[in-house]
mmCIF file of C-alpha atoms in Angstrom:
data_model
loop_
_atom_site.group_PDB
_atom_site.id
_atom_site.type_symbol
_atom_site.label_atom_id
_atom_site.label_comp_id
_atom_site.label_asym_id
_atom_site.label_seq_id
_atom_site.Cartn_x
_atom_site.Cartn_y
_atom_site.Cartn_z
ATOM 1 C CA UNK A 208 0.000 0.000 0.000
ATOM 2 C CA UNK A 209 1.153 3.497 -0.641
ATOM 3 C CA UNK A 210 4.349 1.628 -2.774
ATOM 4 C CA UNK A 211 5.375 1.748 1.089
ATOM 5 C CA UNK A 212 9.298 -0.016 1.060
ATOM 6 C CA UNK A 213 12.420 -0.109 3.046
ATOM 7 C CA UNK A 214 15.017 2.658 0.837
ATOM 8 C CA UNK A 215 17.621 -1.040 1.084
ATOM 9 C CA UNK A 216 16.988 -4.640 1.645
ATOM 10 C CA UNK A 217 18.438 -4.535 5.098
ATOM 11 C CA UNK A 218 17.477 -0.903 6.296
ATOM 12 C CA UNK A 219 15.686 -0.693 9.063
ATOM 13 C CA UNK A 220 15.153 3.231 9.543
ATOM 14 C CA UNK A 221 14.564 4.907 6.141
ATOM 15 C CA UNK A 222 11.374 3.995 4.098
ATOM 16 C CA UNK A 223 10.131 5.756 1.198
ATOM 17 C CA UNK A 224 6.426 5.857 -0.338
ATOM 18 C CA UNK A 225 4.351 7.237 -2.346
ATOM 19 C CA UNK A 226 2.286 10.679 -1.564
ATOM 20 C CA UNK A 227 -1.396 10.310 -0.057
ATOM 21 C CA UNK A 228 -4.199 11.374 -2.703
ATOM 22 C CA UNK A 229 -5.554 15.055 -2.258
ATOM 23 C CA UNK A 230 -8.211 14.665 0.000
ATOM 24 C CA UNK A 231 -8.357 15.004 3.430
ATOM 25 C CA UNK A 232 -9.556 11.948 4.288
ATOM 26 C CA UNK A 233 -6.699 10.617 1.849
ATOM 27 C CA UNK A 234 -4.242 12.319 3.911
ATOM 28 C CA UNK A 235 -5.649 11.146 6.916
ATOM 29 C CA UNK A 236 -5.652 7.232 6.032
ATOM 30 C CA UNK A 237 -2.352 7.993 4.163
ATOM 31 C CA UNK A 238 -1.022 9.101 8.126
ATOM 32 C CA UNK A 239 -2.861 6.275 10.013
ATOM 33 C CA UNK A 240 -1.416 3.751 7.346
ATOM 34 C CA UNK A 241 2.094 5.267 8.336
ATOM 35 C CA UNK A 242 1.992 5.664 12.143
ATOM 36 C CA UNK A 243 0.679 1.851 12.000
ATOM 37 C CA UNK A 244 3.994 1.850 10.603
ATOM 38 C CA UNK A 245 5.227 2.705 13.091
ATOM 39 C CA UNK A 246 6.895 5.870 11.195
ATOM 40 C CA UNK A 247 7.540 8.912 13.150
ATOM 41 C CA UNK A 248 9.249 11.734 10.661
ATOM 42 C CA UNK A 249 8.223 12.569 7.515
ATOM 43 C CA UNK A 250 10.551 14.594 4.408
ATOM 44 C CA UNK A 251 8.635 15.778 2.077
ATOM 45 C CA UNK A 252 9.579 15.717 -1.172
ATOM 46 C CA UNK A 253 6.727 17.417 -3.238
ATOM 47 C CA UNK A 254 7.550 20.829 -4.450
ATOM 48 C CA UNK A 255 5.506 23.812 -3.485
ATOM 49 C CA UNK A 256 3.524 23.758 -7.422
ATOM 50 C CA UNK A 257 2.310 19.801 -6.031
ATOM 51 C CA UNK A 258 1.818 21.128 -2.451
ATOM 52 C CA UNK A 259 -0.945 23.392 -3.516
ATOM 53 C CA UNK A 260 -3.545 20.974 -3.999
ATOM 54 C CA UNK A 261 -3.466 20.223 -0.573
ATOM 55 C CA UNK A 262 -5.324 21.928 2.043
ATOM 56 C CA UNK A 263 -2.369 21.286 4.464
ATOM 57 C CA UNK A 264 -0.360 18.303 3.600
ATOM 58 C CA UNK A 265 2.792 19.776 5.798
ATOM 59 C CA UNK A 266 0.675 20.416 8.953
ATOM 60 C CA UNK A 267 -0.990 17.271 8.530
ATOM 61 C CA UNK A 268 2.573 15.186 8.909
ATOM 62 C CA UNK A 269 2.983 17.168 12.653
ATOM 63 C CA UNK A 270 5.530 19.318 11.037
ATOM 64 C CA UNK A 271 6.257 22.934 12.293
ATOM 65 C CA UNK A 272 7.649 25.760 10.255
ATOM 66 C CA UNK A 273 10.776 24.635 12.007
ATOM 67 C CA UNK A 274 10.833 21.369 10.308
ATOM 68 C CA UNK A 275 10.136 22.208 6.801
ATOM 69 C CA UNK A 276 12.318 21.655 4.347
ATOM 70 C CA UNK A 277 12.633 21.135 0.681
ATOM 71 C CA UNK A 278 14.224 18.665 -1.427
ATOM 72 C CA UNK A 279 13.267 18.967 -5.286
ATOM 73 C CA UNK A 280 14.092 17.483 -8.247
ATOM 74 C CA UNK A 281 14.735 13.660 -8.494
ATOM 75 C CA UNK A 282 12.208 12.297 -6.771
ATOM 76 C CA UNK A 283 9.270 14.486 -6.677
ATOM 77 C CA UNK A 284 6.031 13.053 -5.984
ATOM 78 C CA UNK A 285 7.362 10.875 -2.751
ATOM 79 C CA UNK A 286 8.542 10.819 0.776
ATOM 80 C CA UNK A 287 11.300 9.583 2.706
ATOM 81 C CA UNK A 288 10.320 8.005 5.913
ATOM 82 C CA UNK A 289 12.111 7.432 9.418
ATOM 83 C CA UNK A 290 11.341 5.167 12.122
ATOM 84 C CA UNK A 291 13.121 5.797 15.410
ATOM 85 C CA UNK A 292 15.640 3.702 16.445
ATOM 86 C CA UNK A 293 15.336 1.528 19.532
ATOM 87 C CA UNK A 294 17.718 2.450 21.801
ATOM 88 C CA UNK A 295 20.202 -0.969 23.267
#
């Protein structure tokens, strides 16, 4: 679901998938889907042109204007995805 994968065979922090569908109750299932996940940061990857269909896609992901960032160009139209690590 979501093209949801681990970014390498054996990686067990970073995760990539695809972006939720416009609505809000996209976003929403797109979040619940994640957090089941157990996935706890989100890096957005859509520039601001995709963004704008979206009534709030960055506040949806918990993100505060200190944690927005861009990264355009060569993979537009996804995420990268963190879980926390467990600490030994």
């Amino acid at each position: 679901m979501y093209k949801f994968a681990a970014a390498a065979e054996d990686e067990l922090v970073v995760f990539g998938a695809a972006k939720p569908g416009y609505r809000d109750r996209e976003v929403a299932g797109w979040i619940d889907f994640m957090r089941r996940q157990k996935i706890d940061r989100v890096c957005c990857l859509l520039p601001e042109r995709q963004l704008i269909g979206y009534s709030d896609l960055l506040g949806s992901y918990g993100m505060g204007a200190q944690d927005r960032f861009w990264l355009l160009g060569w993979l537009a139209g996804g995420v990268f995805l963190t879980k926390r690590r467990s600490r030994l």
